[in-house]
mmCIF file with all atom_site columns, C-alpha atoms in Angstrom:
data_model
loop_
_atom_site.group_PDB
_atom_site.id
_atom_site.type_symbol
_atom_site.label_atom_id
_atom_site.label_alt_id
_atom_site.label_comp_id
_atom_site.label_asym_id
_atom_site.label_entity_id
_atom_site.label_seq_id
_atom_site.pdbx_PDB_ins_code
_atom_site.Cartn_x
_atom_site.Cartn_y
_atom_site.Cartn_z
_atom_site.occupancy
_atom_site.B_iso_or_equiv
_atom_site.pdbx_formal_charge
_atom_site.auth_seq_id
_atom_site.auth_comp_id
_atom_site.auth_asym_id
_atom_site.auth_atom_id
_atom_site.pdbx_PDB_model_num
ATOM 1   C CA . UNK A 1 1   ? 56.792 -89.707 -33.863 1.00 0.00 ? 7   UNK A CA 1
ATOM 2   C CA . UNK A 1 2   ? 53.084 -90.501 -34.162 1.00 0.00 ? 8   UNK A CA 1
ATOM 3   C CA . UNK A 1 3   ? 52.494 -88.833 -30.801 1.00 0.00 ? 9   UNK A CA 1
ATOM 4   C CA . UNK A 1 4   ? 54.210 -85.663 -31.996 1.00 0.00 ? 10  UNK A CA 1
ATOM 5   C CA . UNK A 1 5   ? 52.128 -85.581 -35.169 1.00 0.00 ? 11  UNK A CA 1
ATOM 6   C CA . UNK A 1 6   ? 48.942 -86.121 -33.168 1.00 0.00 ? 12  UNK A CA 1
ATOM 7   C CA . UNK A 1 7   ? 49.839 -83.239 -30.827 1.00 0.00 ? 13  UNK A CA 1
ATOM 8   C CA . UNK A 1 8   ? 50.697 -80.980 -33.774 1.00 0.00 ? 14  UNK A CA 1
ATOM 9   C CA . UNK A 1 9   ? 47.410 -81.844 -35.471 1.00 0.00 ? 15  UNK A CA 1
ATOM 10  C CA . UNK A 1 10  ? 45.404 -81.121 -32.293 1.00 0.00 ? 16  UNK A CA 1
ATOM 11  C CA . UNK A 1 11  ? 47.214 -77.834 -31.664 1.00 0.00 ? 17  UNK A CA 1
ATOM 12  C CA . UNK A 1 12  ? 47.168 -76.490 -35.243 1.00 0.00 ? 18  UNK A CA 1
ATOM 13  C CA . UNK A 1 13  ? 45.605 -78.691 -37.917 1.00 0.00 ? 19  UNK A CA 1
ATOM 14  C CA . UNK A 1 14  ? 45.927 -76.138 -40.721 1.00 0.00 ? 20  UNK A CA 1
ATOM 15  C CA . UNK A 1 15  ? 49.578 -75.411 -39.936 1.00 0.00 ? 21  UNK A CA 1
ATOM 16  C CA . UNK A 1 16  ? 50.298 -79.158 -39.751 1.00 0.00 ? 22  UNK A CA 1
ATOM 17  C CA . UNK A 1 17  ? 48.654 -79.698 -43.128 1.00 0.00 ? 23  UNK A CA 1
ATOM 18  C CA . UNK A 1 18  ? 50.604 -76.813 -44.666 1.00 0.00 ? 24  UNK A CA 1
ATOM 19  C CA . UNK A 1 19  ? 53.837 -78.188 -43.200 1.00 0.00 ? 25  UNK A CA 1
ATOM 20  C CA . UNK A 1 20  ? 53.118 -81.620 -44.667 1.00 0.00 ? 26  UNK A CA 1
ATOM 21  C CA . UNK A 1 21  ? 52.321 -80.143 -48.085 1.00 0.00 ? 27  UNK A CA 1
ATOM 22  C CA . UNK A 1 22  ? 55.488 -78.020 -47.978 1.00 0.00 ? 28  UNK A CA 1
ATOM 23  C CA . UNK A 1 23  ? 57.635 -81.016 -47.086 1.00 0.00 ? 29  UNK A CA 1
ATOM 24  C CA . UNK A 1 24  ? 56.032 -83.089 -49.857 1.00 0.00 ? 30  UNK A CA 1
ATOM 25  C CA . UNK A 1 25  ? 56.688 -80.311 -52.411 1.00 0.00 ? 31  UNK A CA 1
ATOM 26  C CA . UNK A 1 26  ? 60.293 -79.924 -51.233 1.00 0.00 ? 32  UNK A CA 1
ATOM 27  C CA . UNK A 1 27  ? 60.817 -83.683 -51.541 1.00 0.00 ? 33  UNK A CA 1
ATOM 28  C CA . UNK A 1 28  ? 59.310 -83.743 -55.036 1.00 0.00 ? 34  UNK A CA 1
ATOM 29  C CA . UNK A 1 29  ? 61.497 -80.906 -56.327 1.00 0.00 ? 35  UNK A CA 1
ATOM 30  C CA . UNK A 1 30  ? 64.601 -82.357 -54.669 1.00 0.00 ? 36  UNK A CA 1
ATOM 31  C CA . UNK A 1 31  ? 64.096 -85.704 -56.413 1.00 0.00 ? 37  UNK A CA 1
ATOM 32  C CA . UNK A 1 32  ? 63.351 -83.938 -59.695 1.00 0.00 ? 38  UNK A CA 1
ATOM 33  C CA . UNK A 1 33  ? 66.496 -81.797 -59.456 1.00 0.00 ? 39  UNK A CA 1
ATOM 34  C CA . UNK A 1 34  ? 68.727 -84.754 -58.617 1.00 0.00 ? 40  UNK A CA 1
ATOM 35  C CA . UNK A 1 35  ? 67.269 -86.812 -61.484 1.00 0.00 ? 41  UNK A CA 1
ATOM 36  C CA . UNK A 1 36  ? 67.793 -83.885 -63.893 1.00 0.00 ? 42  UNK A CA 1
ATOM 37  C CA . UNK A 1 37  ? 71.394 -83.452 -62.734 1.00 0.00 ? 43  UNK A CA 1
ATOM 38  C CA . UNK A 1 38  ? 72.173 -87.176 -63.054 1.00 0.00 ? 44  UNK A CA 1
ATOM 39  C CA . UNK A 1 39  ? 70.643 -87.373 -66.543 1.00 0.00 ? 45  UNK A CA 1
ATOM 40  C CA . UNK A 1 40  ? 72.491 -84.362 -67.954 1.00 0.00 ? 46  UNK A CA 1
ATOM 41  C CA . UNK A 1 41  ? 75.792 -85.294 -66.269 1.00 0.00 ? 47  UNK A CA 1
ATOM 42  C CA . UNK A 1 42  ? 75.953 -88.480 -68.321 1.00 0.00 ? 48  UNK A CA 1
ATOM 43  C CA . UNK A 1 43  ? 78.323 -87.876 -71.270 1.00 0.00 ? 49  UNK A CA 1
ATOM 44  C CA . UNK A 1 44  ? 76.034 -89.972 -73.493 1.00 0.00 ? 50  UNK A CA 1
ATOM 45  C CA . UNK A 1 45  ? 73.477 -87.140 -73.369 1.00 0.00 ? 51  UNK A CA 1
ATOM 46  C CA . UNK A 1 46  ? 75.878 -84.459 -74.553 1.00 0.00 ? 52  UNK A CA 1
ATOM 47  C CA . UNK A 1 47  ? 75.951 -83.396 -78.189 1.00 0.00 ? 53  UNK A CA 1
ATOM 48  C CA . UNK A 1 48  ? 73.467 -86.094 -79.142 1.00 0.00 ? 54  UNK A CA 1
ATOM 49  C CA . UNK A 1 49  ? 72.639 -86.464 -82.802 1.00 0.00 ? 55  UNK A CA 1
ATOM 50  C CA . UNK A 1 50  ? 69.549 -84.277 -83.287 1.00 0.00 ? 56  UNK A CA 1
ATOM 51  C CA . UNK A 1 51  ? 66.445 -86.312 -84.034 1.00 0.00 ? 57  UNK A CA 1
ATOM 52  C CA . UNK A 1 52  ? 62.815 -85.506 -84.730 1.00 0.00 ? 58  UNK A CA 1
ATOM 53  C CA . UNK A 1 53  ? 61.513 -86.626 -81.322 1.00 0.00 ? 59  UNK A CA 1
ATOM 54  C CA . UNK A 1 54  ? 63.635 -84.047 -79.477 1.00 0.00 ? 60  UNK A CA 1
ATOM 55  C CA . UNK A 1 55  ? 62.219 -80.725 -78.309 1.00 0.00 ? 61  UNK A CA 1
ATOM 56  C CA . UNK A 1 56  ? 64.102 -77.449 -78.765 1.00 0.00 ? 62  UNK A CA 1
ATOM 57  C CA . UNK A 1 57  ? 64.799 -77.351 -75.017 1.00 0.00 ? 63  UNK A CA 1
ATOM 58  C CA . UNK A 1 58  ? 66.263 -80.850 -75.095 1.00 0.00 ? 64  UNK A CA 1
ATOM 59  C CA . UNK A 1 59  ? 68.538 -79.874 -77.979 1.00 0.00 ? 65  UNK A CA 1
ATOM 60  C CA . UNK A 1 60  ? 69.659 -76.750 -76.106 1.00 0.00 ? 66  UNK A CA 1
ATOM 61  C CA . UNK A 1 61  ? 70.532 -78.812 -73.014 1.00 0.00 ? 67  UNK A CA 1
ATOM 62  C CA . UNK A 1 62  ? 72.282 -81.547 -74.954 1.00 0.00 ? 68  UNK A CA 1
ATOM 63  C CA . UNK A 1 63  ? 74.362 -79.137 -77.031 1.00 0.00 ? 69  UNK A CA 1
ATOM 64  C CA . UNK A 1 64  ? 74.872 -76.685 -74.123 1.00 0.00 ? 70  UNK A CA 1
ATOM 65  C CA . UNK A 1 65  ? 73.723 -73.604 -75.993 1.00 0.00 ? 71  UNK A CA 1
ATOM 66  C CA . UNK A 1 66  ? 71.214 -70.951 -74.911 1.00 0.00 ? 72  UNK A CA 1
ATOM 67  C CA . UNK A 1 67  ? 67.618 -71.841 -75.772 1.00 0.00 ? 73  UNK A CA 1
ATOM 68  C CA . UNK A 1 68  ? 67.387 -68.662 -77.846 1.00 0.00 ? 74  UNK A CA 1
ATOM 69  C CA . UNK A 1 69  ? 70.012 -70.051 -80.241 1.00 0.00 ? 75  UNK A CA 1
ATOM 70  C CA . UNK A 1 70  ? 67.868 -73.111 -80.900 1.00 0.00 ? 76  UNK A CA 1
ATOM 71  C CA . UNK A 1 71  ? 64.641 -71.121 -81.245 1.00 0.00 ? 77  UNK A CA 1
ATOM 72  C CA . UNK A 1 72  ? 66.281 -68.616 -83.603 1.00 0.00 ? 78  UNK A CA 1
ATOM 73  C CA . UNK A 1 73  ? 67.696 -71.431 -85.742 1.00 0.00 ? 79  UNK A CA 1
ATOM 74  C CA . UNK A 1 74  ? 64.254 -72.971 -86.280 1.00 0.00 ? 80  UNK A CA 1
ATOM 75  C CA . UNK A 1 75  ? 62.442 -69.653 -86.638 1.00 0.00 ? 81  UNK A CA 1
ATOM 76  C CA . UNK A 1 76  ? 60.270 -70.084 -83.570 1.00 0.00 ? 82  UNK A CA 1
ATOM 77  C CA . UNK A 1 77  ? 59.657 -67.578 -80.789 1.00 0.00 ? 83  UNK A CA 1
ATOM 78  C CA . UNK A 1 78  ? 60.436 -68.969 -77.323 1.00 0.00 ? 84  UNK A CA 1
ATOM 79  C CA . UNK A 1 79  ? 57.223 -69.780 -75.533 1.00 0.00 ? 85  UNK A CA 1
ATOM 80  C CA . UNK A 1 80  ? 54.549 -72.395 -75.063 1.00 0.00 ? 86  UNK A CA 1
ATOM 81  C CA . UNK A 1 81  ? 54.987 -73.887 -78.548 1.00 0.00 ? 87  UNK A CA 1
ATOM 82  C CA . UNK A 1 82  ? 58.605 -74.779 -77.782 1.00 0.00 ? 88  UNK A CA 1
ATOM 83  C CA . UNK A 1 83  ? 57.723 -78.008 -76.012 1.00 0.00 ? 89  UNK A CA 1
ATOM 84  C CA . UNK A 1 84  ? 56.702 -79.736 -79.223 1.00 0.00 ? 90  UNK A CA 1
ATOM 85  C CA . UNK A 1 85  ? 59.003 -82.249 -80.940 1.00 0.00 ? 91  UNK A CA 1
ATOM 86  C CA . UNK A 1 86  ? 61.118 -80.980 -83.809 1.00 0.00 ? 92  UNK A CA 1
ATOM 87  C CA . UNK A 1 87  ? 59.244 -83.140 -86.334 1.00 0.00 ? 93  UNK A CA 1
ATOM 88  C CA . UNK A 1 88  ? 55.948 -81.544 -85.280 1.00 0.00 ? 94  UNK A CA 1
ATOM 89  C CA . UNK A 1 89  ? 57.432 -78.039 -85.511 1.00 0.00 ? 95  UNK A CA 1
ATOM 90  C CA . UNK A 1 90  ? 58.799 -78.852 -88.989 1.00 0.00 ? 96  UNK A CA 1
ATOM 91  C CA . UNK A 1 91  ? 55.388 -80.066 -90.151 1.00 0.00 ? 97  UNK A CA 1
ATOM 92  C CA . UNK A 1 92  ? 53.698 -76.928 -88.822 1.00 0.00 ? 98  UNK A CA 1
ATOM 93  C CA . UNK A 1 93  ? 56.214 -74.802 -90.766 1.00 0.00 ? 99  UNK A CA 1
ATOM 94  C CA . UNK A 1 94  ? 55.812 -76.842 -93.952 1.00 0.00 ? 100 UNK A CA 1
ATOM 95  C CA . UNK A 1 95  ? 59.432 -78.015 -93.808 1.00 0.00 ? 101 UNK A CA 1
ATOM 96  C CA . UNK A 1 96  ? 60.973 -81.449 -93.651 1.00 0.00 ? 102 UNK A CA 1
ATOM 97  C CA . UNK A 1 97  ? 62.412 -82.690 -90.382 1.00 0.00 ? 103 UNK A CA 1
ATOM 98  C CA . UNK A 1 98  ? 65.825 -83.041 -92.040 1.00 0.00 ? 104 UNK A CA 1
ATOM 99  C CA . UNK A 1 99  ? 65.708 -79.435 -93.202 1.00 0.00 ? 105 UNK A CA 1
ATOM 100 C CA . UNK A 1 100 ? 64.903 -78.219 -89.685 1.00 0.00 ? 106 UNK A CA 1
ATOM 101 C CA . UNK A 1 101 ? 67.649 -80.380 -88.172 1.00 0.00 ? 107 UNK A CA 1
ATOM 102 C CA . UNK A 1 102 ? 70.142 -78.963 -90.694 1.00 0.00 ? 108 UNK A CA 1
ATOM 103 C CA . UNK A 1 103 ? 69.086 -75.431 -89.695 1.00 0.00 ? 109 UNK A CA 1
ATOM 104 C CA . UNK A 1 104 ? 69.565 -76.347 -86.019 1.00 0.00 ? 110 UNK A CA 1
ATOM 105 C CA . UNK A 1 105 ? 73.010 -77.790 -86.643 1.00 0.00 ? 111 UNK A CA 1
ATOM 106 C CA . UNK A 1 106 ? 74.035 -74.694 -88.597 1.00 0.00 ? 112 UNK A CA 1
ATOM 107 C CA . UNK A 1 107 ? 72.729 -72.365 -85.886 1.00 0.00 ? 113 UNK A CA 1
ATOM 108 C CA . UNK A 1 108 ? 74.509 -74.296 -83.131 1.00 0.00 ? 114 UNK A CA 1
ATOM 109 C CA . UNK A 1 109 ? 77.762 -74.402 -85.119 1.00 0.00 ? 115 UNK A CA 1
ATOM 110 C CA . UNK A 1 110 ? 77.580 -70.650 -85.777 1.00 0.00 ? 116 UNK A CA 1
ATOM 111 C CA . UNK A 1 111 ? 76.937 -69.872 -82.102 1.00 0.00 ? 117 UNK A CA 1
ATOM 112 C CA . UNK A 1 112 ? 79.779 -72.130 -80.965 1.00 0.00 ? 118 UNK A CA 1
ATOM 113 C CA . UNK A 1 113 ? 82.155 -70.552 -83.495 1.00 0.00 ? 119 UNK A CA 1
ATOM 114 C CA . UNK A 1 114 ? 81.245 -67.090 -82.209 1.00 0.00 ? 120 UNK A CA 1
ATOM 115 C CA . UNK A 1 115 ? 81.409 -68.170 -78.539 1.00 0.00 ? 121 UNK A CA 1
ATOM 116 C CA . UNK A 1 116 ? 84.219 -70.751 -78.337 1.00 0.00 ? 122 UNK A CA 1
ATOM 117 C CA . UNK A 1 117 ? 84.562 -70.746 -74.559 1.00 0.00 ? 123 UNK A CA 1
ATOM 118 C CA . UNK A 1 118 ? 80.959 -69.970 -73.576 1.00 0.00 ? 124 UNK A CA 1
ATOM 119 C CA . UNK A 1 119 ? 79.996 -73.631 -73.181 1.00 0.00 ? 125 UNK A CA 1
ATOM 120 C CA . UNK A 1 120 ? 82.963 -74.369 -70.886 1.00 0.00 ? 126 UNK A CA 1
ATOM 121 C CA . UNK A 1 121 ? 81.101 -73.009 -67.863 1.00 0.00 ? 127 UNK A CA 1
ATOM 122 C CA . UNK A 1 122 ? 78.222 -75.355 -68.628 1.00 0.00 ? 128 UNK A CA 1
ATOM 123 C CA . UNK A 1 123 ? 80.375 -78.472 -68.941 1.00 0.00 ? 129 UNK A CA 1
ATOM 124 C CA . UNK A 1 124 ? 80.521 -80.622 -65.803 1.00 0.00 ? 130 UNK A CA 1
#
């Protein structure tokens, strides 16, 4: 194996480096995807009680609703600001965390009532 790498490096050092970087990136994203799948397949992470430390994206994954539903419920446009915790978003809007969580729960309940079978495709 070391001999093969040495020959590759002598023949085409830039191509060898690019191959190594590509393989490292593929390995990283494979591990990340598997970890994500394992985490969200655990029933304990589904429909979790919404808490202030959660981000809108986390809530959307846990409750299996489109991100837009969560962002609409809290009055926030999807974008870079959506990675902040709910308690931080509430403070920036001058609302209490409980008030924002209640708005989220109402928005999720309304979406689920209007789309009773939409989440079935997302359920493992």
